[in-house]
Amino acid sequence: MYLNHLKPENAPHGEEYCTSMIGKNTHRWDGPAKVSGTMEYPSDVYVPGMLYGAVLYSPYAHANIVSVDTSEAEAMGAVCLTYEDVPKTVYNERSVSTPAGTYRDRIILPNKARHVGEPLMAVAAPTEELAYKALHALKVEYEVLPAVYDPEEAMKDGAPQLYDKIFLDEEEITVKNNVGVVRNIYEGDVEEGLRQADRVFEDDYSVGRIYQAQLEPKAAVVKPEVDGSLTVWGTCQSIHACRQLLGFLFQKPLSKINVKKMPFGGGFGSSIHVNTVIPICAALAVKSGKPVKICNTREGDFYSHNKYPTKFHVRLGVTNDGVITAGEVKALVDFGAHQIQPLPYMGCTAGWFASLYKYCGNITFEGTAVYTNKTPCCAMQGYGNPQVNFAIESMIDEICNEMGFDPIEFRLKNIRTIGDEFWAQGPTVRSIIKSSGTEEGLIEGAKKFDFANRGKFEDKTGKIRRGSGVARGFHASGTGGPKPGEVIDYSFATVKINEDGSVDVLTPVTDHGGGTWDAIRKIVAEVLQVPLDLVGLSPADTMNTGYDVCTHATRGTYCGGGAARNAALRLREKLFVMAGEMMDEKPDDLEVVMDPKQHQGCVQVKGYPEKRMTINEIARNAWIWSRGTLVHSESYRQKNAPPCFTVHFVEVEVNMETGVITLPRVLIYGDCGTPINPDLVKGQLVGAFNRGLGYTMYEWLPTDEETGALLNKGLFVDYKTPTAYEMPKVDNLQVELCKCYEPSGPFGAKGIGEAALASVQSAISNAIYNAIGIRFHEIPITPERVLEALKEKEAQA
């Protein structure tokens, strides 16, 4: 009853229900290149005659540059780049939001440092060794200024001010008390909803600053061409956003900037914006007139982007019969020294909170985002979702424990599900939920995990205490909606049938490693019924593709795949017209099928399969008879952003003597609609669990408040991320894919990548409570914090 099954009759009108490739495990297109080490990343690009760049990072958290002496570096043959050499255009590295939703506060190289590790100068030389020698030869005099590292301290009168003025679109904004953004959202009447409740729960929660920890530090190569144009290879999730920003900064028409699409070694949100190394590299290339390459160090990467730390104050009202009558969240965000995306971050966080439960329509979100002298923050796999989910799902668990509700039934009673409104990426993007795997995940997962028999913490004794927890989460598939919102969202694809019946696909969508390119190829192959190995992915750049906003917001398969599907459908119509003329049949009487024996797609007469032509024959005859190339390009916007859901069941063991927590058993339910490639979906769910485990129990980026430097010095040696050793054993980590079909998605598919992380933190924390009876309101939950909490509990007993 609660399953939204995948059925042919649920398919959108005009799309056949095919199963030749969709939903089946296939080999990755990019697998051989990756495992053999032949995949070319930005750091592998070599252009003859290029120079190597190096960046000077600020040693101070807050300082004015008084003077610079570049003479010694220039005597070595280096090209030096300072504040005087770069455009003074104020910009924001993020190009996803509309101009009215984008604050601007930075230039390429400033004359004032606002955080340790801020790029201040750069050099380029014929060798990397010489570049670093020249970098060390720069002589800089600083005026060190007072700094502030705590957002609450930053808002006080008399605190050091990072900015006087910033810009919102073309409007100049005065910054007061370091408050960069305020965003308040009200629906219904929260106070009335709380009055209707029998109990009001109120508490504070805090999630820390961590690092995206992607495999590849940022890199860029920029080549100035003889016609004044720039060719760019870089680590970026949106080649078109990169092109737009460089055109804006260097006052060049976009036809003079070509950004190449490249693979990159993971993003986790760290490349939604245009990474700082790219405009620096471009400025060096413009000044030197030569190609320049910059590869960021790991230390530089640590200081270029972190995840948003946020403090939440939460109030929920609940009746004795288990109805949530109102929800209120107040958020304080420390986004660091530059705005990349705190305004949409707070909008999204409000949306994740509002869409998690119904709250009887009574919702308040009040958000304040503050400048501090720390590393700027940007998205990281969920963009506010794991943060607020930890707060809300922890309180839901507390409500169930205190009021005696079954955690599964209480959630089922209050969730937003099919037919309910969903805020995708914030209040300006609203749509109706058309598919949901939450019910299956909660009901079937509880049975499979034997969750009802987990016991109470009061009854548990001994050195090792075992407990189980549950949490649910979701994310949006893209940022589209019936009406365009504050986040730009549309995609592009070209599909072409070659003269031998093979197919080329051209897409600006990037692949972060999860298999988006494979999904797009399979969608096209399914529409045209062409064997997958005959579908190629063409090299793409900004000159041969139309605009695509960015591969973010779990939109790759749903939006990028949606554009490819539409392009393939329109191409199939052209194919039927051409085949009909060759076969003397009406296009509407034709269909495509796959012929395994000929290893080709075929066009045949419906109900009369004896009359058919292979796509190879049709394309070849079109070539011989000069009928033209079968090709179609599509600029396409999905007018929906369906939620993809997860449910996590986690079992923990807590050592009462050491505080060490282990995870013997985990069960994950994921709802991505139709899984294009089930193994890759499961891989994303397992990988995201690993990231969530690190966020919950290990990762933390404290700042030295004397110097403003990261205490780990920007090195992995003092930044613990979980390995396979900390994960549950393979046989005890079970992943189930919900049986769902999303009617607005290509072949019923929607996303999963960011949803996969959303509820990990909450489930682990809830399991710890079930084991030892201590509610942690702050992560990470380290052994030291566990022991401290146990001592406090013992002292209060």
PDB file of C-alpha atoms in Angstrom, residues 149-384:
ATOM      1  CA  TYR A 149      36.726  34.259  15.134  1.00  0.00           C
ATOM      2  CA  ASP A 150      33.413  33.772  16.940  1.00  0.00           C
ATOM      3  CA  PRO A 151      30.199  34.869  15.181  1.00  0.00           C
ATOM      4  CA  GLU A 152      28.556  36.025  18.407  1.00  0.00           C
ATOM      5  CA  GLU A 153      31.604  38.110  19.297  1.00  0.00           C
ATOM      6  CA  ALA A 154      31.733  39.440  15.735  1.00  0.00           C
ATOM      7  CA  MET A 155      28.233  40.923  16.086  1.00  0.00           C
ATOM      8  CA  LYS A 156      29.084  42.945  19.189  1.00  0.00           C
ATOM      9  CA  ASP A 157      29.713  46.668  19.051  1.00  0.00           C
ATOM     10  CA  GLY A 158      33.426  47.390  18.872  1.00  0.00           C
ATOM     11  CA  ALA A 159      34.350  44.054  17.278  1.00  0.00           C
ATOM     12  CA  PRO A 160      36.879  44.173  14.395  1.00  0.00           C
ATOM     13  CA  GLN A 161      34.987  44.857  11.156  1.00  0.00           C
ATOM     14  CA  LEU A 162      35.878  42.893   8.040  1.00  0.00           C
ATOM     15  CA  TYR A 163      33.947  45.134   5.591  1.00  0.00           C
ATOM     16  CA  ASP A 164      32.344  48.515   5.471  1.00  0.00           C
ATOM     17  CA  LYS A 165      30.600  48.034   2.118  1.00  0.00           C
ATOM     18  CA  ILE A 166      29.619  45.079  -0.038  1.00  0.00           C
ATOM     19  CA  PHE A 167      27.360  44.777  -3.109  1.00  0.00           C
ATOM     20  CA  LEU A 168      24.073  43.025  -3.822  1.00  0.00           C
ATOM     21  CA  ASP A 169      23.640  43.072  -7.589  1.00  0.00           C
ATOM     22  CA  GLU A 170      24.488  46.741  -8.282  1.00  0.00           C
ATOM     23  CA  GLU A 171      23.345  48.058  -4.889  1.00  0.00           C
ATOM     24  CA  GLU A 172      25.971  49.080  -2.314  1.00  0.00           C
ATOM     25  CA  ILE A 173      25.220  47.591   1.102  1.00  0.00           C
ATOM     26  CA  THR A 174      26.553  48.862   4.421  1.00  0.00           C
ATOM     27  CA  VAL A 175      27.788  46.081   6.702  1.00  0.00           C
ATOM     28  CA  LYS A 176      26.995  46.573  10.370  1.00  0.00           C
ATOM     29  CA  ASN A 177      28.519  44.461  13.132  1.00  0.00           C
ATOM     30  CA  ASN A 178      29.793  41.937  10.569  1.00  0.00           C
ATOM     31  CA  VAL A 179      26.287  40.713   9.763  1.00  0.00           C
ATOM     32  CA  GLY A 180      26.473  39.652   6.148  1.00  0.00           C
ATOM     33  CA  VAL A 181      22.997  38.224   5.588  1.00  0.00           C
ATOM     34  CA  VAL A 182      19.708  38.037   7.456  1.00  0.00           C
ATOM     35  CA  ARG A 183      16.994  35.741   6.158  1.00  0.00           C
ATOM     36  CA  ASN A 184      13.672  35.255   7.923  1.00  0.00           C
ATOM     37  CA  ILE A 185      10.843  33.076   6.641  1.00  0.00           C
ATOM     38  CA  TYR A 186       7.406  32.778   8.232  1.00  0.00           C
ATOM     39  CA  GLU A 187       4.490  30.485   7.351  1.00  0.00           C
ATOM     40  CA  GLY A 188       1.309  30.119   9.368  1.00  0.00           C
ATOM     41  CA  ASP A 189       1.333  31.103  13.056  1.00  0.00           C
ATOM     42  CA  VAL A 190       4.031  29.392  15.095  1.00  0.00           C
ATOM     43  CA  GLU A 191       3.007  30.901  18.427  1.00  0.00           C
ATOM     44  CA  GLU A 192      -0.584  29.752  17.956  1.00  0.00           C
ATOM     45  CA  GLY A 193       0.677  26.317  16.927  1.00  0.00           C
ATOM     46  CA  LEU A 194       2.783  26.089  20.075  1.00  0.00           C
ATOM     47  CA  ARG A 195      -0.225  27.071  22.204  1.00  0.00           C
ATOM     48  CA  GLN A 196      -2.156  24.182  20.677  1.00  0.00           C
ATOM     49  CA  ALA A 197       0.583  21.731  21.665  1.00  0.00           C
ATOM     50  CA  ASP A 198       0.571  19.652  24.847  1.00  0.00           C
ATOM     51  CA  ARG A 199       4.350  19.773  25.041  1.00  0.00           C
ATOM     52  CA  VAL A 200       6.882  22.248  23.651  1.00  0.00           C
ATOM     53  CA  PHE A 201      10.409  20.984  23.147  1.00  0.00           C
ATOM     54  CA  GLU A 202      13.197  23.551  22.972  1.00  0.00           C
ATOM     55  CA  ASP A 203      16.941  23.045  22.664  1.00  0.00           C
ATOM     56  CA  ASP A 204      20.207  24.106  21.019  1.00  0.00           C
ATOM     57  CA  TYR A 205      22.283  22.146  18.529  1.00  0.00           C
ATOM     58  CA  SER A 206      25.634  22.856  16.922  1.00  0.00           C
ATOM     59  CA  VAL A 207      27.487  21.427  13.937  1.00  0.00           C
ATOM     60  CA  GLY A 208      31.149  22.214  13.362  1.00  0.00           C
ATOM     61  CA  ARG A 209      33.384  23.444  10.592  1.00  0.00           C
ATOM     62  CA  ILE A 210      34.905  20.656   8.498  1.00  0.00           C
ATOM     63  CA  TYR A 211      36.730  20.291   5.170  1.00  0.00           C
ATOM     64  CA  GLN A 212      35.349  18.759   1.965  1.00  0.00           C
ATOM     65  CA  ALA A 213      38.440  16.522   1.721  1.00  0.00           C
ATOM     66  CA  GLN A 214      38.039  15.793  -1.986  1.00  0.00           C
ATOM     67  CA  LEU A 215      40.881  13.821  -3.546  1.00  0.00           C
ATOM     68  CA  GLU A 216      41.959  16.506  -6.011  1.00  0.00           C
ATOM     69  CA  PRO A 217      43.170  19.934  -4.861  1.00  0.00           C
ATOM     70  CA  LYS A 218      42.126  22.695  -7.253  1.00  0.00           C
ATOM     71  CA  ALA A 219      44.110  23.268 -10.433  1.00  0.00           C
ATOM     72  CA  ALA A 220      43.910  25.466 -13.509  1.00  0.00           C
ATOM     73  CA  VAL A 221      45.645  25.998 -16.830  1.00  0.00           C
ATOM     74  CA  VAL A 222      44.883  29.147 -18.821  1.00  0.00           C
ATOM     75  CA  LYS A 223      46.219  29.741 -22.325  1.00  0.00           C
ATOM     76  CA  PRO A 224      45.990  33.186 -23.964  1.00  0.00           C
ATOM     77  CA  GLU A 225      45.289  32.801 -27.682  1.00  0.00           C
ATOM     78  CA  VAL A 226      46.572  35.061 -30.471  1.00  0.00           C
ATOM     79  CA  ASP A 227      43.120  36.579 -30.992  1.00  0.00           C
ATOM     80  CA  GLY A 228      42.918  37.722 -27.382  1.00  0.00           C
ATOM     81  CA  SER A 229      40.735  34.849 -26.234  1.00  0.00           C
ATOM     82  CA  LEU A 230      41.423  32.538 -23.292  1.00  0.00           C
ATOM     83  CA  THR A 231      41.291  28.747 -23.238  1.00  0.00           C
ATOM     84  CA  VAL A 232      40.769  27.341 -19.751  1.00  0.00           C
ATOM     85  CA  TRP A 233      41.194  23.928 -18.186  1.00  0.00           C
ATOM     86  CA  GLY A 234      40.166  23.912 -14.548  1.00  0.00           C
ATOM     87  CA  THR A 235      38.632  22.151 -11.598  1.00  0.00           C
ATOM     88  CA  CYS A 236      35.048  23.348 -11.852  1.00  0.00           C
ATOM     89  CA  GLN A 237      31.546  21.936 -11.686  1.00  0.00           C
ATOM     90  CA  SER A 238      30.163  24.466 -14.146  1.00  0.00           C
ATOM     91  CA  ILE A 239      32.184  25.340 -17.213  1.00  0.00           C
ATOM     92  CA  HIS A 240      29.631  27.990 -18.172  1.00  0.00           C
ATOM     93  CA  ALA A 241      29.691  29.675 -14.748  1.00  0.00           C
ATOM     94  CA  CYS A 242      33.470  29.796 -15.010  1.00  0.00           C
ATOM     95  CA  ARG A 243      33.240  31.347 -18.459  1.00  0.00           C
ATOM     96  CA  GLN A 244      30.742  33.950 -17.308  1.00  0.00           C
ATOM     97  CA  LEU A 245      32.862  35.001 -14.340  1.00  0.00           C
ATOM     98  CA  LEU A 246      36.059  35.323 -16.373  1.00  0.00           C
ATOM     99  CA  GLY A 247      34.206  37.367 -18.978  1.00  0.00           C
ATOM    100  CA  PHE A 248      32.866  39.630 -16.214  1.00  0.00           C
ATOM    101  CA  LEU A 249      36.270  40.065 -14.559  1.00  0.00           C
ATOM    102  CA  PHE A 250      38.374  40.624 -17.670  1.00  0.00           C
ATOM    103  CA  GLN A 251      35.726  42.435 -19.707  1.00  0.00           C
ATOM    104  CA  LYS A 252      35.857  39.940 -22.559  1.00  0.00           C
ATOM    105  CA  PRO A 253      32.922  38.738 -24.672  1.00  0.00           C
ATOM    106  CA  LEU A 254      32.021  35.162 -23.821  1.00  0.00           C
ATOM    107  CA  SER A 255      32.907  34.182 -27.377  1.00  0.00           C
ATOM    108  CA  LYS A 256      36.515  34.944 -26.381  1.00  0.00           C
ATOM    109  CA  ILE A 257      36.564  32.497 -23.455  1.00  0.00           C
ATOM    110  CA  ASN A 258      36.449  28.738 -23.852  1.00  0.00           C
ATOM    111  CA  VAL A 259      36.366  26.527 -20.762  1.00  0.00           C
ATOM    112  CA  LYS A 260      36.988  22.819 -21.295  1.00  0.00           C
ATOM    113  CA  LYS A 261      34.947  20.240 -19.406  1.00  0.00           C
ATOM    114  CA  MET A 262      37.228  17.923 -17.460  1.00  0.00           C
ATOM    115  CA  PRO A 263      36.964  15.096 -14.968  1.00  0.00           C
ATOM    116  CA  PHE A 264      37.878  15.977 -11.434  1.00  0.00           C
ATOM    117  CA  GLY A 265      38.692  14.017  -8.341  1.00  0.00           C
ATOM    118  CA  GLY A 266      35.592  14.645  -6.278  1.00  0.00           C
ATOM    119  CA  GLY A 267      33.851  17.854  -5.387  1.00  0.00           C
ATOM    120  CA  PHE A 268      31.473  17.414  -2.432  1.00  0.00           C
ATOM    121  CA  GLY A 269      30.374  20.997  -3.064  1.00  0.00           C
ATOM    122  CA  SER A 270      33.857  22.516  -3.114  1.00  0.00           C
ATOM    123  CA  SER A 271      33.674  23.481  -6.788  1.00  0.00           C
ATOM    124  CA  ILE A 272      30.103  24.717  -7.179  1.00  0.00           C
ATOM    125  CA  HIS A 273      31.649  28.157  -7.254  1.00  0.00           C
ATOM    126  CA  VAL A 274      34.566  29.178  -9.485  1.00  0.00           C
ATOM    127  CA  ASN A 275      37.655  28.267  -7.504  1.00  0.00           C
ATOM    128  CA  THR A 276      40.022  31.136  -6.681  1.00  0.00           C
ATOM    129  CA  VAL A 277      42.967  29.620  -8.534  1.00  0.00           C
ATOM    130  CA  ILE A 278      41.198  30.017 -11.891  1.00  0.00           C
ATOM    131  CA  PRO A 279      40.925  33.850 -12.007  1.00  0.00           C
ATOM    132  CA  ILE A 280      44.418  34.136 -10.487  1.00  0.00           C
ATOM    133  CA  CYS A 281      45.768  31.838 -13.196  1.00  0.00           C
ATOM    134  CA  ALA A 282      43.893  33.813 -15.862  1.00  0.00           C
ATOM    135  CA  ALA A 283      45.320  37.107 -14.573  1.00  0.00           C
ATOM    136  CA  LEU A 284      48.852  35.683 -14.695  1.00  0.00           C
ATOM    137  CA  ALA A 285      48.264  34.433 -18.242  1.00  0.00           C
ATOM    138  CA  VAL A 286      46.928  37.823 -19.344  1.00  0.00           C
ATOM    139  CA  LYS A 287      49.881  39.679 -17.822  1.00  0.00           C
ATOM    140  CA  SER A 288      52.574  37.290 -19.069  1.00  0.00           C
ATOM    141  CA  GLY A 289      51.009  36.581 -22.472  1.00  0.00           C
ATOM    142  CA  LYS A 290      51.862  32.899 -21.926  1.00  0.00           C
ATOM    143  CA  PRO A 291      49.988  29.816 -20.768  1.00  0.00           C
ATOM    144  CA  VAL A 292      50.080  29.430 -16.990  1.00  0.00           C
ATOM    145  CA  LYS A 293      49.406  26.450 -14.757  1.00  0.00           C
ATOM    146  CA  ILE A 294      48.588  26.575 -11.029  1.00  0.00           C
ATOM    147  CA  CYS A 295      48.047  23.496  -8.874  1.00  0.00           C
ATOM    148  CA  ASN A 296      46.856  24.253  -5.386  1.00  0.00           C
ATOM    149  CA  THR A 297      48.651  22.684  -2.453  1.00  0.00           C
ATOM    150  CA  ARG A 298      46.639  20.657   0.025  1.00  0.00           C
ATOM    151  CA  GLU A 299      47.307  23.354   2.621  1.00  0.00           C
ATOM    152  CA  GLY A 300      46.034  25.999   0.223  1.00  0.00           C
ATOM    153  CA  ASP A 301      42.980  23.856  -0.441  1.00  0.00           C
ATOM    154  CA  PHE A 302      42.175  23.519   3.274  1.00  0.00           C
ATOM    155  CA  TYR A 303      42.233  27.303   3.506  1.00  0.00           C
ATOM    156  CA  SER A 304      40.114  27.879   0.400  1.00  0.00           C
ATOM    157  CA  HIS A 305      36.815  26.271   1.478  1.00  0.00           C
ATOM    158  CA  ASN A 306      35.159  24.632   4.486  1.00  0.00           C
ATOM    159  CA  LYS A 307      31.658  23.422   5.351  1.00  0.00           C
ATOM    160  CA  TYR A 308      29.247  25.842   7.031  1.00  0.00           C
ATOM    161  CA  PRO A 309      29.281  25.562  10.836  1.00  0.00           C
ATOM    162  CA  THR A 310      25.862  26.458  12.226  1.00  0.00           C
ATOM    163  CA  LYS A 311      24.233  26.880  15.618  1.00  0.00           C
ATOM    164  CA  PHE A 312      20.520  26.084  15.822  1.00  0.00           C
ATOM    165  CA  HIS A 313      17.896  26.939  18.405  1.00  0.00           C
ATOM    166  CA  VAL A 314      14.854  24.719  17.821  1.00  0.00           C
ATOM    167  CA  ARG A 315      11.299  24.693  19.186  1.00  0.00           C
ATOM    168  CA  LEU A 316       8.722  22.033  18.285  1.00  0.00           C
ATOM    169  CA  GLY A 317       5.189  21.749  19.610  1.00  0.00           C
ATOM    170  CA  VAL A 318       3.620  18.281  19.931  1.00  0.00           C
ATOM    171  CA  THR A 319       0.183  17.044  20.975  1.00  0.00           C
ATOM    172  CA  ASN A 320      -0.408  13.986  23.131  1.00  0.00           C
ATOM    173  CA  ASP A 321      -1.730  12.113  20.104  1.00  0.00           C
ATOM    174  CA  GLY A 322       1.549  12.646  18.237  1.00  0.00           C
ATOM    175  CA  VAL A 323       0.967  15.622  15.933  1.00  0.00           C
ATOM    176  CA  ILE A 324       3.673  18.276  15.468  1.00  0.00           C
ATOM    177  CA  THR A 325       1.767  21.555  15.664  1.00  0.00           C
ATOM    178  CA  ALA A 326       4.577  24.036  14.966  1.00  0.00           C
ATOM    179  CA  GLY A 327       8.272  24.269  14.229  1.00  0.00           C
ATOM    180  CA  GLU A 328      10.736  27.095  14.769  1.00  0.00           C
ATOM    181  CA  VAL A 329      14.427  27.235  13.898  1.00  0.00           C
ATOM    182  CA  LYS A 330      16.824  30.082  14.587  1.00  0.00           C
ATOM    183  CA  ALA A 331      20.174  29.661  12.868  1.00  0.00           C
ATOM    184  CA  LEU A 332      23.492  31.445  13.377  1.00  0.00           C
ATOM    185  CA  VAL A 333      25.943  30.813  10.553  1.00  0.00           C
ATOM    186  CA  ASP A 334      29.677  31.544  10.600  1.00  0.00           C
ATOM    187  CA  PHE A 335      30.548  31.745   6.891  1.00  0.00           C
ATOM    188  CA  GLY A 336      34.076  33.108   7.223  1.00  0.00           C
ATOM    189  CA  ALA A 337      35.779  35.966   5.449  1.00  0.00           C
ATOM    190  CA  HIS A 338      33.961  35.995   2.088  1.00  0.00           C
ATOM    191  CA  GLN A 339      30.442  35.338   0.926  1.00  0.00           C
ATOM    192  CA  ILE A 340      30.246  32.482  -1.505  1.00  0.00           C
ATOM    193  CA  GLN A 341      26.658  31.421  -0.842  1.00  0.00           C
ATOM    194  CA  PRO A 342      25.325  32.095   2.692  1.00  0.00           C
ATOM    195  CA  LEU A 343      22.080  33.706   1.464  1.00  0.00           C
ATOM    196  CA  PRO A 344      20.941  30.651  -0.542  1.00  0.00           C
ATOM    197  CA  TYR A 345      22.449  28.429   2.154  1.00  0.00           C
ATOM    198  CA  MET A 346      19.988  29.811   4.670  1.00  0.00           C
ATOM    199  CA  GLY A 347      17.135  29.585   2.169  1.00  0.00           C
ATOM    200  CA  CYS A 348      17.967  25.946   1.530  1.00  0.00           C
ATOM    201  CA  THR A 349      18.371  25.202   5.237  1.00  0.00           C
ATOM    202  CA  ALA A 350      14.926  26.699   5.814  1.00  0.00           C
ATOM    203  CA  GLY A 351      13.559  24.509   3.020  1.00  0.00           C
ATOM    204  CA  TRP A 352      15.089  21.311   4.414  1.00  0.00           C
ATOM    205  CA  PHE A 353      13.638  22.131   7.844  1.00  0.00           C
ATOM    206  CA  ALA A 354      10.205  23.065   6.472  1.00  0.00           C
ATOM    207  CA  SER A 355       9.940  20.000   4.221  1.00  0.00           C
ATOM    208  CA  LEU A 356      11.046  17.397   6.753  1.00  0.00           C
ATOM    209  CA  TYR A 357       7.660  17.416   8.563  1.00  0.00           C
ATOM    210  CA  LYS A 358       4.306  19.195   8.166  1.00  0.00           C
ATOM    211  CA  TYR A 359       4.237  21.174  11.453  1.00  0.00           C
ATOM    212  CA  CYS A 360       0.544  21.838  10.722  1.00  0.00           C
ATOM    213  CA  GLY A 361       1.758  24.574   8.390  1.00  0.00           C
ATOM    214  CA  ASN A 362       3.222  26.689  11.222  1.00  0.00           C
ATOM    215  CA  ILE A 363       6.861  27.378  10.397  1.00  0.00           C
ATOM    216  CA  THR A 364       9.395  30.018  11.393  1.00  0.00           C
ATOM    217  CA  PHE A 365      12.995  30.200  10.217  1.00  0.00           C
ATOM    218  CA  GLU A 366      15.215  33.085  11.301  1.00  0.00           C
ATOM    219  CA  GLY A 367      18.758  33.017   9.991  1.00  0.00           C
ATOM    220  CA  THR A 368      21.751  35.282  10.531  1.00  0.00           C
ATOM    221  CA  ALA A 369      25.032  34.785   8.691  1.00  0.00           C
ATOM    222  CA  VAL A 370      28.129  36.510  10.029  1.00  0.00           C
ATOM    223  CA  TYR A 371      31.594  37.446   8.774  1.00  0.00           C
ATOM    224  CA  THR A 372      34.564  36.144  10.781  1.00  0.00           C
ATOM    225  CA  ASN A 373      38.311  36.016  10.035  1.00  0.00           C
ATOM    226  CA  LYS A 374      38.160  32.382   9.020  1.00  0.00           C
ATOM    227  CA  THR A 375      38.285  30.381   5.807  1.00  0.00           C
ATOM    228  CA  PRO A 376      35.242  31.111   3.596  1.00  0.00           C
ATOM    229  CA  CYS A 377      32.545  28.457   3.645  1.00  0.00           C
ATOM    230  CA  CYS A 378      30.813  26.880   0.678  1.00  0.00           C
ATOM    231  CA  ALA A 379      28.530  23.949  -0.025  1.00  0.00           C
ATOM    232  CA  MET A 380      29.328  20.444   1.068  1.00  0.00           C
ATOM    233  CA  GLN A 381      27.150  17.482   0.074  1.00  0.00           C
ATOM    234  CA  GLY A 382      23.741  18.573   1.272  1.00  0.00           C
ATOM    235  CA  TYR A 383      24.126  22.344   1.552  1.00  0.00           C
ATOM    236  CA  GLY A 384      22.596  22.852   4.973  1.00  0.00           C
TER     237      GLY A 384
END
